[in-house]
PDB file of C-alpha atoms in Angstrom:
ATOM      1  CA  MET Z  29     -11.685  13.014 -20.339  1.00 98.00           C
ATOM      2  CA  LYS Z  30      -8.889  10.492 -19.955  1.00 98.00           C
ATOM      3  CA  LEU Z  31      -5.262  11.475 -19.360  1.00 98.00           C
ATOM      4  CA  ALA Z  32      -1.999   9.552 -19.116  1.00 98.00           C
ATOM      5  CA  SER Z  33       1.753  10.114 -18.895  1.00 98.00           C
ATOM      6  CA  PHE Z  34       3.775   8.776 -21.831  1.00 98.00           C
ATOM      7  CA  ARG Z  35       7.247   7.527 -20.921  1.00 98.00           C
ATOM      8  CA  ASP Z  36       9.756   9.713 -22.733  1.00 96.00           C
ATOM      9  CA  GLY Z  37      12.827   9.214 -20.537  1.00 95.00           C
ATOM     10  CA  SER Z  38      12.078  12.139 -18.223  1.00 96.00           C
ATOM     11  CA  ARG Z  39      11.008  11.847 -14.612  1.00 96.00           C
ATOM     12  CA  ASP Z  40       7.448  13.077 -15.169  1.00 97.00           C
ATOM     13  CA  GLY Z  41       6.697  11.757 -18.632  1.00 98.00           C
ATOM     14  CA  GLN Z  42       4.750  13.605 -21.290  1.00 98.00           C
ATOM     15  CA  LEU Z  43       1.047  14.340 -20.926  1.00 98.00           C
ATOM     16  CA  ILE Z  44      -1.210  12.609 -23.428  1.00 98.00           C
ATOM     17  CA  VAL Z  45      -4.966  12.612 -23.926  1.00 98.00           C
ATOM     18  CA  VAL Z  46      -6.432   9.117 -24.393  1.00 98.00           C
ATOM     19  CA  SER Z  47      -9.608   8.268 -26.269  1.00 98.00           C
ATOM     20  CA  ARG Z  48     -12.660   7.060 -24.392  1.00 98.00           C
ATOM     21  CA  ASP Z  49     -12.237   3.533 -25.779  1.00 98.00           C
ATOM     22  CA  LEU Z  50      -8.521   3.512 -24.781  1.00 98.00           C
ATOM     23  CA  ARG Z  51      -7.445   2.770 -28.349  1.00 98.00           C
ATOM     24  CA  THR Z  52      -5.776   6.001 -29.438  1.00 98.00           C
ATOM     25  CA  ALA Z  53      -3.950   8.903 -27.835  1.00 98.00           C
ATOM     26  CA  HIS Z  54      -2.568  12.328 -28.689  1.00 98.00           C
ATOM     27  CA  PHE Z  55       0.241  14.349 -27.165  1.00 98.00           C
ATOM     28  CA  ALA Z  56      -1.063  17.331 -25.189  1.00 98.00           C
ATOM     29  CA  THR Z  57       2.158  19.326 -25.432  1.00 93.00           C
ATOM     30  CA  ASP Z  58       0.426  22.442 -26.750  1.00 95.00           C
ATOM     31  CA  ALA Z  59      -1.705  22.600 -23.595  1.00 98.00           C
ATOM     32  CA  ALA Z  60       0.668  21.264 -20.910  1.00 98.00           C
ATOM     33  CA  PRO Z  61       3.876  19.226 -20.928  1.00 98.00           C
ATOM     34  CA  THR Z  62       2.967  17.153 -17.858  1.00 98.00           C
ATOM     35  CA  LEU Z  63      -0.104  16.243 -15.835  1.00 98.00           C
ATOM     36  CA  GLN Z  64       1.225  18.164 -12.843  1.00 98.00           C
ATOM     37  CA  ARG Z  65       1.448  21.304 -14.964  1.00 98.00           C
ATOM     38  CA  ALA Z  66      -2.174  20.838 -16.000  1.00 98.00           C
ATOM     39  CA  LEU Z  67      -3.251  20.405 -12.382  1.00 98.00           C
ATOM     40  CA  ASP Z  68      -1.375  23.527 -11.334  1.00 98.00           C
ATOM     41  CA  ASP Z  69      -3.479  25.644 -13.721  1.00 98.00           C
ATOM     42  CA  TRP Z  70      -6.511  23.391 -14.143  1.00 98.00           C
ATOM     43  CA  ASN Z  71      -9.179  26.000 -14.855  1.00 97.00           C
ATOM     44  CA  PHE Z  72      -7.183  27.344 -17.805  1.00 98.00           C
ATOM     45  CA  ILE Z  73      -5.671  24.124 -19.164  1.00 98.00           C
ATOM     46  CA  ALA Z  74      -8.506  21.602 -18.653  1.00 98.00           C
ATOM     47  CA  PRO Z  75     -10.754  23.180 -21.335  1.00 98.00           C
ATOM     48  CA  GLN Z  76      -7.905  22.882 -23.841  1.00 98.00           C
ATOM     49  CA  LEU Z  77      -7.456  19.219 -22.935  1.00 98.00           C
ATOM     50  CA  GLN Z  78     -11.203  18.686 -23.236  1.00 98.00           C
ATOM     51  CA  ASP Z  79     -11.183  20.145 -26.743  1.00 98.00           C
ATOM     52  CA  LEU Z  80      -8.403  17.759 -27.740  1.00 98.00           C
ATOM     53  CA  TYR Z  81     -10.250  14.851 -26.092  1.00 98.00           C
ATOM     54  CA  ASP Z  82     -13.427  15.665 -28.022  1.00 98.00           C
ATOM     55  CA  ALA Z  83     -11.470  15.887 -31.290  1.00 98.00           C
ATOM     56  CA  LEU Z  84      -9.729  12.577 -30.592  1.00 98.00           C
ATOM     57  CA  ASN Z  85     -13.011  10.777 -29.910  1.00 98.00           C
ATOM     58  CA  ALA Z  86     -14.577  12.287 -33.033  1.00 97.00           C
ATOM     59  CA  GLY Z  87     -11.652  11.256 -35.261  1.00 96.00           C
ATOM     60  CA  ARG Z  88     -10.615  14.864 -35.864  1.00 96.00           C
ATOM     61  CA  ALA Z  89      -7.302  14.908 -33.942  1.00 95.00           C
ATOM     62  CA  ALA Z  90      -4.309  15.890 -36.058  1.00 93.00           C
ATOM     63  CA  ARG Z  91      -1.738  13.272 -35.040  1.00 96.00           C
ATOM     64  CA  PRO Z  92      -3.284  10.380 -33.085  1.00 97.00           C
ATOM     65  CA  PHE Z  93      -1.293   7.245 -32.277  1.00 98.00           C
ATOM     66  CA  GLU Z  94      -2.105   3.810 -30.880  1.00 98.00           C
ATOM     67  CA  PHE Z  95      -2.407   3.839 -27.101  1.00 98.00           C
ATOM     68  CA  SER Z  96      -0.368   1.275 -25.161  1.00 98.00           C
ATOM     69  CA  PRO Z  97      -0.456   0.973 -21.346  1.00 98.00           C
ATOM     70  CA  ALA Z  98       3.050  -0.505 -21.481  1.00 97.00           C
ATOM     71  CA  GLN Z  99       4.323   2.883 -22.676  1.00 98.00           C
ATOM     72  CA  CYS Z 100       2.793   4.655 -19.695  1.00 98.00           C
ATOM     73  CA  ALA Z 101       4.159   5.648 -16.343  1.00 98.00           C
ATOM     74  CA  ALA Z 102       1.702   6.254 -13.526  1.00 98.00           C
ATOM     75  CA  PRO Z 103      -0.503   9.231 -14.493  1.00 98.00           C
ATOM     76  CA  LEU Z 104       1.509  11.159 -11.899  1.00 98.00           C
ATOM     77  CA  PRO Z 105       4.914   9.397 -11.899  1.00 98.00           C
ATOM     78  CA  ARG Z 106       5.723  11.325  -8.727  1.00 97.00           C
ATOM     79  CA  ALA Z 107       3.384  13.465  -6.666  1.00 97.00           C
ATOM     80  CA  TYR Z 108       3.514  16.066  -3.946  1.00 95.00           C
ATOM     81  CA  GLN Z 109       1.499  13.824  -1.659  1.00 97.00           C
ATOM     82  CA  TRP Z 110       0.122  10.280  -1.399  1.00 98.00           C
ATOM     83  CA  ALA Z 111      -2.323   9.930   1.493  1.00 98.00           C
ATOM     84  CA  ASP Z 112      -4.056   6.581   1.740  1.00 97.00           C
ATOM     85  CA  GLY Z 113      -7.175   6.177   3.824  1.00 95.00           C
ATOM     86  CA  SER Z 114      -9.068   3.135   5.040  1.00 93.00           C
ATOM     87  CA  ALA Z 115     -12.575   4.010   3.964  1.00 95.00           C
ATOM     88  CA  TYR Z 116     -13.888   0.445   3.999  1.00 96.00           C
ATOM     89  CA  VAL Z 117     -14.076  -0.145   7.728  1.00 92.00           C
ATOM     90  CA  ASN Z 118     -15.158  -3.748   7.148  1.00 88.00           C
ATOM     91  CA  HIS Z 119     -11.545  -4.456   6.137  1.00 87.00           C
ATOM     92  CA  VAL Z 120     -10.208  -2.986   9.398  1.00 86.00           C
ATOM     93  CA  GLU Z 121     -12.811  -4.850  11.420  1.00 87.00           C
ATOM     94  CA  LEU Z 122     -11.865  -8.204   9.864  1.00 88.00           C
ATOM     95  CA  VAL Z 123      -8.162  -7.642  10.511  1.00 82.00           C
ATOM     96  CA  ARG Z 124      -8.781  -6.838  14.162  1.00 83.00           C
ATOM     97  CA  LYS Z 125     -11.285  -9.665  14.607  1.00 81.00           C
ATOM     98  CA  ALA Z 126      -8.750 -12.158  13.262  1.00 81.00           C
ATOM     99  CA  ARG Z 127      -6.313 -10.891  15.918  1.00 78.00           C
ATOM    100  CA  ARG Z 128      -9.075 -11.070  18.553  1.00 77.00           C
ATOM    101  CA  ALA Z 129      -8.649  -7.362  19.156  1.00 78.00           C
ATOM    102  CA  GLU Z 130     -11.468  -4.964  19.909  1.00 83.00           C
ATOM    103  CA  MET Z 131     -12.076  -2.247  17.342  1.00 83.00           C
ATOM    104  CA  PRO Z 132     -12.525   1.255  18.776  1.00 85.00           C
ATOM    105  CA  GLU Z 133     -15.921   2.788  17.978  1.00 87.00           C
ATOM    106  CA  THR Z 134     -14.131   5.895  16.677  1.00 88.00           C
ATOM    107  CA  PHE Z 135     -12.957   3.900  13.647  1.00 88.00           C
ATOM    108  CA  TRP Z 136     -16.516   4.262  12.299  1.00 90.00           C
ATOM    109  CA  THR Z 137     -16.499   8.038  12.654  1.00 91.00           C
ATOM    110  CA  ASP Z 138     -12.867   9.148  12.258  1.00 93.00           C
ATOM    111  CA  PRO Z 139     -10.958   7.920   9.170  1.00 94.00           C
ATOM    112  CA  LEU Z 140      -7.664   6.087   9.365  1.00 92.00           C
ATOM    113  CA  MET Z 141      -5.022   7.524   7.026  1.00 95.00           C
ATOM    114  CA  TYR Z 142      -1.304   7.156   6.452  1.00 94.00           C
ATOM    115  CA  GLN Z 143       1.129   9.132   4.296  1.00 94.00           C
ATOM    116  CA  GLY Z 144       3.009   6.944   1.843  1.00 95.00           C
ATOM    117  CA  GLY Z 145       6.004   7.482  -0.395  1.00 95.00           C
ATOM    118  CA  SER Z 146       5.111   9.588  -3.426  1.00 97.00           C
ATOM    119  CA  ASP Z 147       8.488  10.127  -5.097  1.00 96.00           C
ATOM    120  CA  ASP Z 148       8.578   6.877  -7.079  1.00 96.00           C
ATOM    121  CA  PHE Z 149       5.266   5.433  -8.271  1.00 98.00           C
ATOM    122  CA  LEU Z 150       5.017   2.374 -10.529  1.00 98.00           C
ATOM    123  CA  GLY Z 151       3.447   2.370 -13.954  1.00 98.00           C
ATOM    124  CA  PRO Z 152       0.535   0.034 -14.719  1.00 98.00           C
ATOM    125  CA  THR Z 153       2.688  -2.765 -16.144  1.00 98.00           C
ATOM    126  CA  ASP Z 154       5.822  -2.316 -14.022  1.00 98.00           C
ATOM    127  CA  ASP Z 155       7.011  -5.289 -11.981  1.00 98.00           C
ATOM    128  CA  ILE Z 156       6.538  -5.437  -8.234  1.00 98.00           C
ATOM    129  CA  VAL Z 157      10.197  -5.824  -7.293  1.00 98.00           C
ATOM    130  CA  CYS Z 158      10.767  -7.296  -3.837  1.00 97.00           C
ATOM    131  CA  GLY Z 159      13.859  -8.495  -2.021  1.00 95.00           C
ATOM    132  CA  SER Z 160      12.278 -11.595  -0.505  1.00 97.00           C
ATOM    133  CA  GLU Z 161       9.092 -13.638  -0.619  1.00 97.00           C
ATOM    134  CA  ALA Z 162       9.419 -13.846   3.167  1.00 97.00           C
ATOM    135  CA  PHE Z 163       8.326 -10.196   3.391  1.00 98.00           C
ATOM    136  CA  GLY Z 164       4.738 -11.318   2.745  1.00 98.00           C
ATOM    137  CA  ILE Z 165       3.965  -9.692  -0.624  1.00 98.00           C
ATOM    138  CA  ASP Z 166       0.346  -8.615  -0.977  1.00 98.00           C
ATOM    139  CA  PHE Z 167      -1.666  -6.614  -3.502  1.00 98.00           C
ATOM    140  CA  GLU Z 168      -4.279  -4.060  -2.436  1.00 98.00           C
ATOM    141  CA  ALA Z 169      -6.808  -2.933  -5.034  1.00 98.00           C
ATOM    142  CA  GLU Z 170      -8.086   0.596  -4.444  1.00 98.00           C
ATOM    143  CA  VAL Z 171      -9.681   3.638  -6.022  1.00 98.00           C
ATOM    144  CA  ALA Z 172      -7.872   6.982  -5.699  1.00 98.00           C
ATOM    145  CA  VAL Z 173      -8.547  10.622  -6.509  1.00 98.00           C
ATOM    146  CA  VAL Z 174      -6.195  13.394  -7.603  1.00 98.00           C
ATOM    147  CA  THR Z 175      -6.923  16.800  -6.123  1.00 98.00           C
ATOM    148  CA  GLY Z 176      -6.528  20.426  -7.005  1.00 98.00           C
ATOM    149  CA  ASP Z 177      -5.751  22.923  -4.246  1.00 98.00           C
ATOM    150  CA  VAL Z 178      -7.926  22.315  -1.182  1.00 98.00           C
ATOM    151  CA  PRO Z 179      -7.489  24.731   1.747  1.00 98.00           C
ATOM    152  CA  MET Z 180      -6.899  23.793   5.359  1.00 98.00           C
ATOM    153  CA  GLY Z 181     -10.170  23.354   7.228  1.00 98.00           C
ATOM    154  CA  ALA Z 182     -12.192  22.510   4.127  1.00 98.00           C
ATOM    155  CA  THR Z 183     -15.539  20.846   4.760  1.00 98.00           C
ATOM    156  CA  PRO Z 184     -16.420  17.677   2.831  1.00 98.00           C
ATOM    157  CA  ALA Z 185     -18.612  19.771   0.517  1.00 96.00           C
ATOM    158  CA  GLU Z 186     -15.715  22.141  -0.160  1.00 97.00           C
ATOM    159  CA  ALA Z 187     -13.313  19.226  -0.570  1.00 98.00           C
ATOM    160  CA  ALA Z 188     -15.595  17.676  -3.202  1.00 98.00           C
ATOM    161  CA  ASP Z 189     -14.954  20.682  -5.448  1.00 97.00           C
ATOM    162  CA  GLY Z 190     -11.234  19.873  -5.344  1.00 98.00           C
ATOM    163  CA  ILE Z 191     -11.523  16.412  -6.931  1.00 98.00           C
ATOM    164  CA  ARG Z 192     -10.004  16.561 -10.400  1.00 98.00           C
ATOM    165  CA  LEU Z 193      -9.336  12.973 -11.476  1.00 98.00           C
ATOM    166  CA  LEU Z 194      -9.809   9.344 -10.453  1.00 98.00           C
ATOM    167  CA  MET Z 195      -7.468   6.365 -10.827  1.00 98.00           C
ATOM    168  CA  LEU Z 196      -7.101   2.761  -9.718  1.00 98.00           C
ATOM    169  CA  ALA Z 197      -4.252   1.805  -7.410  1.00 98.00           C
ATOM    170  CA  ASN Z 198      -2.353  -1.272  -6.297  1.00 98.00           C
ATOM    171  CA  ASP Z 199      -1.033  -0.215  -2.902  1.00 97.00           C
ATOM    172  CA  VAL Z 200       1.385  -3.092  -2.387  1.00 98.00           C
ATOM    173  CA  SER Z 201       1.962  -4.196   1.212  1.00 96.00           C
ATOM    174  CA  LEU Z 202       4.707  -6.344   2.722  1.00 97.00           C
ATOM    175  CA  ARG Z 203       2.577  -7.942   5.411  1.00 95.00           C
ATOM    176  CA  ASN Z 204       5.278  -9.687   7.391  1.00 96.00           C
ATOM    177  CA  LEU Z 205       7.139  -6.400   7.918  1.00 95.00           C
ATOM    178  CA  ILE Z 206       4.085  -4.522   9.199  1.00 92.00           C
ATOM    179  CA  PRO Z 207       3.801  -5.862  12.789  1.00 90.00           C
ATOM    180  CA  ASN Z 208       7.314  -4.846  13.846  1.00 93.00           C
ATOM    181  CA  GLU Z 209       6.957  -1.425  12.221  1.00 93.00           C
ATOM    182  CA  LEU Z 210       3.627  -0.693  13.878  1.00 88.00           C
ATOM    183  CA  ALA Z 211       4.985  -1.915  17.203  1.00 90.00           C
ATOM    184  CA  LYS Z 212       7.434   0.986  17.120  1.00 92.00           C
ATOM    185  CA  GLY Z 213       4.447   3.354  17.216  1.00 89.00           C
ATOM    186  CA  PHE Z 214       5.570   5.424  14.240  1.00 90.00           C
ATOM    187  CA  GLY Z 215       3.631   3.922  11.310  1.00 87.00           C
ATOM    188  CA  PHE Z 216       4.373   2.259   7.979  1.00 91.00           C
ATOM    189  CA  PHE Z 217       7.601   2.725   6.077  1.00 93.00           C
ATOM    190  CA  GLN Z 218       9.531  -0.307   4.812  1.00 94.00           C
ATOM    191  CA  SER Z 219       6.322  -2.341   4.702  1.00 95.00           C
ATOM    192  CA  LYS Z 220       4.797  -0.020   2.068  1.00 96.00           C
ATOM    193  CA  PRO Z 221       6.871  -0.128  -1.158  1.00 97.00           C
ATOM    194  CA  ALA Z 222       6.037   1.749  -4.374  1.00 97.00           C
ATOM    195  CA  THR Z 223       2.363   1.972  -5.323  1.00 98.00           C
ATOM    196  CA  ALA Z 224       1.189   1.316  -8.890  1.00 98.00           C
ATOM    197  CA  PHE Z 225      -1.592   3.203 -10.657  1.00 98.00           C
ATOM    198  CA  SER Z 226      -3.842   2.584 -13.646  1.00 98.00           C
ATOM    199  CA  PRO Z 227      -2.677   3.670 -17.117  1.00 98.00           C
ATOM    200  CA  VAL Z 228      -5.143   6.539 -17.268  1.00 98.00           C
ATOM    201  CA  ALA Z 229      -6.681   9.011 -14.856  1.00 98.00           C
ATOM    202  CA  ILE Z 230     -10.218  10.077 -15.696  1.00 98.00           C
ATOM    203  CA  THR Z 231     -12.409  13.046 -14.874  1.00 98.00           C
ATOM    204  CA  PRO Z 232     -15.458  12.176 -12.750  1.00 98.00           C
ATOM    205  CA  ASP Z 233     -17.888  12.897 -15.590  1.00 98.00           C
ATOM    206  CA  GLU Z 234     -16.524   9.861 -17.457  1.00 98.00           C
ATOM    207  CA  LEU Z 235     -18.267   7.684 -14.860  1.00 98.00           C
ATOM    208  CA  GLY Z 236     -21.702   9.152 -15.527  1.00 97.00           C
ATOM    209  CA  PRO Z 237     -24.246   8.074 -12.884  1.00 97.00           C
ATOM    210  CA  ALA Z 238     -21.661   5.699 -11.356  1.00 98.00           C
ATOM    211  CA  TRP Z 239     -20.023   8.780  -9.777  1.00 98.00           C
ATOM    212  CA  ARG Z 240     -22.312  10.018  -7.024  1.00 97.00           C
ATOM    213  CA  ASP Z 241     -22.085  10.867  -3.339  1.00 97.00           C
ATOM    214  CA  GLY Z 242     -18.314  11.162  -3.691  1.00 98.00           C
ATOM    215  CA  MET Z 243     -17.982   7.447  -4.490  1.00 98.00           C
ATOM    216  CA  VAL Z 244     -17.530   5.194  -7.527  1.00 98.00           C
ATOM    217  CA  HIS Z 245     -20.498   2.844  -7.750  1.00 98.00           C
ATOM    218  CA  LEU Z 246     -18.921   0.043  -9.770  1.00 98.00           C
ATOM    219  CA  PRO Z 247     -17.105  -3.197  -8.904  1.00 98.00           C
ATOM    220  CA  LEU Z 248     -13.370  -3.757  -9.137  1.00 98.00           C
ATOM    221  CA  VAL Z 249     -12.202  -6.950 -10.803  1.00 98.00           C
ATOM    222  CA  ILE Z 250      -9.100  -8.500  -9.221  1.00 98.00           C
ATOM    223  CA  THR Z 251      -7.390 -11.385 -11.010  1.00 98.00           C
ATOM    224  CA  TRP Z 252      -4.511 -13.192  -9.294  1.00 98.00           C
ATOM    225  CA  ASN Z 253      -2.503 -15.638 -11.418  1.00 98.00           C
ATOM    226  CA  GLY Z 254      -5.297 -15.725 -13.987  1.00 98.00           C
ATOM    227  CA  GLN Z 255      -8.072 -16.454 -11.486  1.00 98.00           C
ATOM    228  CA  VAL Z 256     -10.649 -13.849 -10.513  1.00 98.00           C
ATOM    229  CA  VAL Z 257     -10.487 -13.625  -6.724  1.00 98.00           C
ATOM    230  CA  GLY Z 258     -12.603 -10.542  -6.125  1.00 98.00           C
ATOM    231  CA  ARG Z 259     -15.339  -8.328  -7.518  1.00 98.00           C
ATOM    232  CA  PRO Z 260     -15.932  -6.004  -4.556  1.00 98.00           C
ATOM    233  CA  HIS Z 261     -18.197  -3.053  -5.259  1.00 98.00           C
ATOM    234  CA  ALA Z 262     -16.428   0.270  -4.670  1.00 98.00           C
ATOM    235  CA  GLY Z 263     -19.654   2.060  -3.753  1.00 97.00           C
ATOM    236  CA  THR Z 264     -20.805  -0.525  -1.215  1.00 97.00           C
ATOM    237  CA  ASP Z 265     -19.688  -0.349   2.435  1.00 96.00           C
ATOM    238  CA  MET Z 266     -17.523   2.738   1.819  1.00 97.00           C
ATOM    239  CA  VAL Z 267     -17.962   4.409   5.199  1.00 97.00           C
ATOM    240  CA  PHE Z 268     -15.944   7.533   4.329  1.00 97.00           C
ATOM    241  CA  ASN Z 269     -16.376   8.937   0.828  1.00 98.00           C
ATOM    242  CA  PHE Z 270     -13.623  10.847  -0.963  1.00 98.00           C
ATOM    243  CA  PRO Z 271     -14.768  14.342   0.118  1.00 98.00           C
ATOM    244  CA  ARG Z 272     -14.715  13.117   3.730  1.00 98.00           C
ATOM    245  CA  LEU Z 273     -11.209  11.660   3.308  1.00 98.00           C
ATOM    246  CA  ILE Z 274      -9.896  14.884   1.757  1.00 98.00           C
ATOM    247  CA  SER Z 275     -11.516  16.948   4.513  1.00 98.00           C
ATOM    248  CA  HIS Z 276      -9.807  14.727   7.090  1.00 98.00           C
ATOM    249  CA  LEU Z 277      -6.472  15.318   5.364  1.00 97.00           C
ATOM    250  CA  CYS Z 278      -7.073  19.084   5.398  1.00 97.00           C
ATOM    251  CA  LYS Z 279      -7.895  19.407   9.085  1.00 97.00           C
ATOM    252  CA  THR Z 280      -4.493  20.917   9.906  1.00 98.00           C
ATOM    253  CA  ARG Z 281      -2.851  21.532   6.521  1.00 96.00           C
ATOM    254  CA  ASN Z 282      -3.473  22.659   2.969  1.00 97.00           C
ATOM    255  CA  CYS Z 283      -3.804  20.006   0.281  1.00 97.00           C
ATOM    256  CA  ARG Z 284      -2.034  21.107  -2.877  1.00 97.00           C
ATOM    257  CA  ALA Z 285      -2.774  20.350  -6.528  1.00 98.00           C
ATOM    258  CA  GLY Z 286      -1.410  16.961  -7.505  1.00 98.00           C
ATOM    259  CA  SER Z 287      -2.096  15.283  -4.172  1.00 98.00           C
ATOM    260  CA  ILE Z 288      -3.389  11.700  -4.395  1.00 98.00           C
ATOM    261  CA  VAL Z 289      -5.868  10.354  -1.846  1.00 98.00           C
ATOM    262  CA  GLY Z 290      -6.602   6.618  -1.765  1.00 98.00           C
ATOM    263  CA  SER Z 291      -9.685   4.789  -0.576  1.00 98.00           C
ATOM    264  CA  GLY Z 292      -7.843   1.949   1.068  1.00 96.00           C
ATOM    265  CA  THR Z 293      -8.553  -1.681   0.161  1.00 96.00           C
ATOM    266  CA  VAL Z 294     -12.027  -2.021  -1.321  1.00 97.00           C
ATOM    267  CA  SER Z 295     -13.917  -4.388   0.964  1.00 96.00           C
ATOM    268  CA  ASN Z 296     -17.527  -5.560   1.122  1.00 96.00           C
ATOM    269  CA  LYS Z 297     -19.279  -7.199   4.055  1.00 94.00           C
ATOM    270  CA  ASP Z 298     -20.647  -9.770   1.622  1.00 94.00           C
ATOM    271  CA  ALA Z 299     -17.888 -12.385   1.488  1.00 90.00           C
ATOM    272  CA  GLY Z 300     -19.285 -13.528  -1.851  1.00 94.00           C
ATOM    273  CA  ALA Z 301     -17.707 -10.443  -3.428  1.00 96.00           C
ATOM    274  CA  GLY Z 302     -14.290 -11.997  -2.908  1.00 97.00           C
ATOM    275  CA  TYR Z 303     -11.275 -10.024  -1.801  1.00 97.00           C
ATOM    276  CA  ALA Z 304      -9.089  -7.130  -2.931  1.00 97.00           C
ATOM    277  CA  CYS Z 305      -6.071  -8.152  -0.844  1.00 97.00           C
ATOM    278  CA  ILE Z 306      -4.741 -11.496   0.359  1.00 97.00           C
ATOM    279  CA  ALA Z 307      -4.642 -10.349   3.977  1.00 95.00           C
ATOM    280  CA  GLU Z 308      -8.435 -10.111   4.040  1.00 94.00           C
ATOM    281  CA  LYS Z 309      -8.790 -13.650   2.701  1.00 95.00           C
ATOM    282  CA  ARG Z 310      -6.389 -14.858   5.388  1.00 95.00           C
ATOM    283  CA  CYS Z 311      -8.381 -13.027   8.066  1.00 93.00           C
ATOM    284  CA  LEU Z 312     -11.580 -14.753   6.977  1.00 93.00           C
ATOM    285  CA  GLU Z 313      -9.797 -18.128   7.090  1.00 94.00           C
ATOM    286  CA  THR Z 314      -8.431 -17.399  10.554  1.00 93.00           C
ATOM    287  CA  ILE Z 315     -11.838 -16.366  11.859  1.00 91.00           C
ATOM    288  CA  ALA Z 316     -13.441 -19.508  10.402  1.00 91.00           C
ATOM    289  CA  THR Z 317     -10.811 -22.158  11.211  1.00 93.00           C
ATOM    290  CA  GLY Z 318      -8.271 -20.601  13.558  1.00 93.00           C
ATOM    291  CA  SER Z 319      -5.491 -20.327  10.964  1.00 92.00           C
ATOM    292  CA  ALA Z 320      -4.810 -18.911   7.509  1.00 95.00           C
ATOM    293  CA  SER Z 321      -4.231 -21.261   4.584  1.00 97.00           C
ATOM    294  CA  THR Z 322      -3.778 -18.858   1.654  1.00 97.00           C
ATOM    295  CA  GLY Z 323      -0.172 -17.792   1.148  1.00 98.00           C
ATOM    296  CA  PHE Z 324       1.099 -14.426  -0.011  1.00 98.00           C
ATOM    297  CA  MET Z 325       2.453 -13.699  -3.491  1.00 98.00           C
ATOM    298  CA  LYS Z 326       5.478 -15.500  -4.894  1.00 98.00           C
ATOM    299  CA  PHE Z 327       8.052 -14.482  -7.508  1.00 98.00           C
ATOM    300  CA  GLY Z 328       6.423 -14.822 -10.909  1.00 98.00           C
ATOM    301  CA  ASP Z 329       2.879 -14.275  -9.629  1.00 98.00           C
ATOM    302  CA  THR Z 330       0.704 -11.862 -11.581  1.00 98.00           C
ATOM    303  CA  ILE Z 331      -1.988  -9.418 -10.487  1.00 98.00           C
ATOM    304  CA  HIS Z 332      -4.558  -7.735 -12.733  1.00 98.00           C
ATOM    305  CA  ILE Z 333      -6.823  -4.945 -11.446  1.00 98.00           C
ATOM    306  CA  GLU Z 334      -9.493  -3.362 -13.632  1.00 98.00           C
ATOM    307  CA  MET Z 335     -12.855  -1.588 -13.475  1.00 98.00           C
ATOM    308  CA  LEU Z 336     -15.468  -1.970 -16.189  1.00 98.00           C
ATOM    309  CA  ASP Z 337     -18.437   0.252 -16.921  1.00 96.00           C
ATOM    310  CA  GLU Z 338     -21.997  -1.052 -17.266  1.00 94.00           C
ATOM    311  CA  SER Z 339     -21.349  -2.004 -20.907  1.00 95.00           C
ATOM    312  CA  GLY Z 340     -18.207  -3.981 -20.025  1.00 96.00           C
ATOM    313  CA  ALA Z 341     -15.719  -1.419 -21.315  1.00 97.00           C
ATOM    314  CA  SER Z 342     -12.549  -0.723 -19.340  1.00 98.00           C
ATOM    315  CA  LEU Z 343     -12.636   2.713 -17.723  1.00 98.00           C
ATOM    316  CA  PHE Z 344      -9.064   3.214 -16.499  1.00 98.00           C
ATOM    317  CA  GLY Z 345      -7.214   0.500 -18.368  1.00 98.00           C
ATOM    318  CA  ALA Z 346      -5.721  -2.270 -16.277  1.00 98.00           C
ATOM    319  CA  ILE Z 347      -2.992  -2.540 -13.688  1.00 98.00           C
ATOM    320  CA  ASP Z 348      -1.168  -5.644 -14.870  1.00 98.00           C
ATOM    321  CA  GLN Z 349       1.909  -6.564 -12.846  1.00 98.00           C
ATOM    322  CA  ALA Z 350       4.214  -9.461 -12.015  1.00 98.00           C
ATOM    323  CA  VAL Z 351       6.284 -10.032  -8.880  1.00 98.00           C
ATOM    324  CA  ALA Z 352      10.020  -9.980  -9.660  1.00 98.00           C
ATOM    325  CA  ILE Z 353      13.379 -10.463  -7.985  1.00 95.00           C
ATOM    326  CA  PRO Z 354      15.649  -7.378  -7.911  1.00 93.00           C
ATOM    327  CA  THR Z 355      18.160  -7.442 -10.776  1.00 87.00           C
ATOM    328  CA  SER Z 356      20.596  -5.037  -9.115  1.00 68.00           C
ATOM    329  CA  VAL Z 357      21.219  -3.301  -5.830  1.00 50.00           C
TER     330      VAL Z 357
END
């Protein structure tokens, strides 16, 4: 099924069920007021949502309305946790190679992960508001999962049972702020502003055979200023699948329902797949010529991130954003 959060003026929005073709929706108030409430009691509430989803797709829903991504917040407008991995080690390897730095062998066996801000996510059509172009504004197209409760010490097999939903993400980075932050030895903070998510979150069964081995085996389509710059395949070169990432997160702590775990920038070894972030393109240029020629995003730039199924239909709806100057302090 497909779920979204309708903007109603509250912090967490109102849970709606969205049709498979993303054309119509129906309020899910009778089952749960918000997506977090549904996740908190998933085994009881999910069957009710599924019944409504089936009725909506069959044209039997009582009060359907036209679905609009512009009316949506992120599926979880705020979450208990946002943990972003770096499952595509090719991306890490390119970054380090461009800096002429050796990559530790452990990067291939032990996932990288950081904990980002989860109190203020962006909706799929919200602007990327940034104080200065000099910060080095970059998009990062990713896949993410939403979990149920996963206990501390869970194995990857156990963690797989905790995957409830999947989404797309634009994990915006301010590249020119990253070096000084990392030099302090305490990780990202100012260099990682609010992340945006796709209009809808979907259950794994919506992917059919494209969901296997804890990965999504479909390409992402990234369009920057109207030009397609990447079609990297999310199931190719993913060294750590989602169960492995969740298990890594749970090594020393419980993972609670409503946690979001990201894949990191989708990256393929085949350069012909294009790129899912500008930094990777710049790394390839630096490796080839000694310097980067592609600039970061400017005010007014647009970014469109979408995933299509084998028939060409949009699965999650699109992240469709523009870069904007702050209007107030």
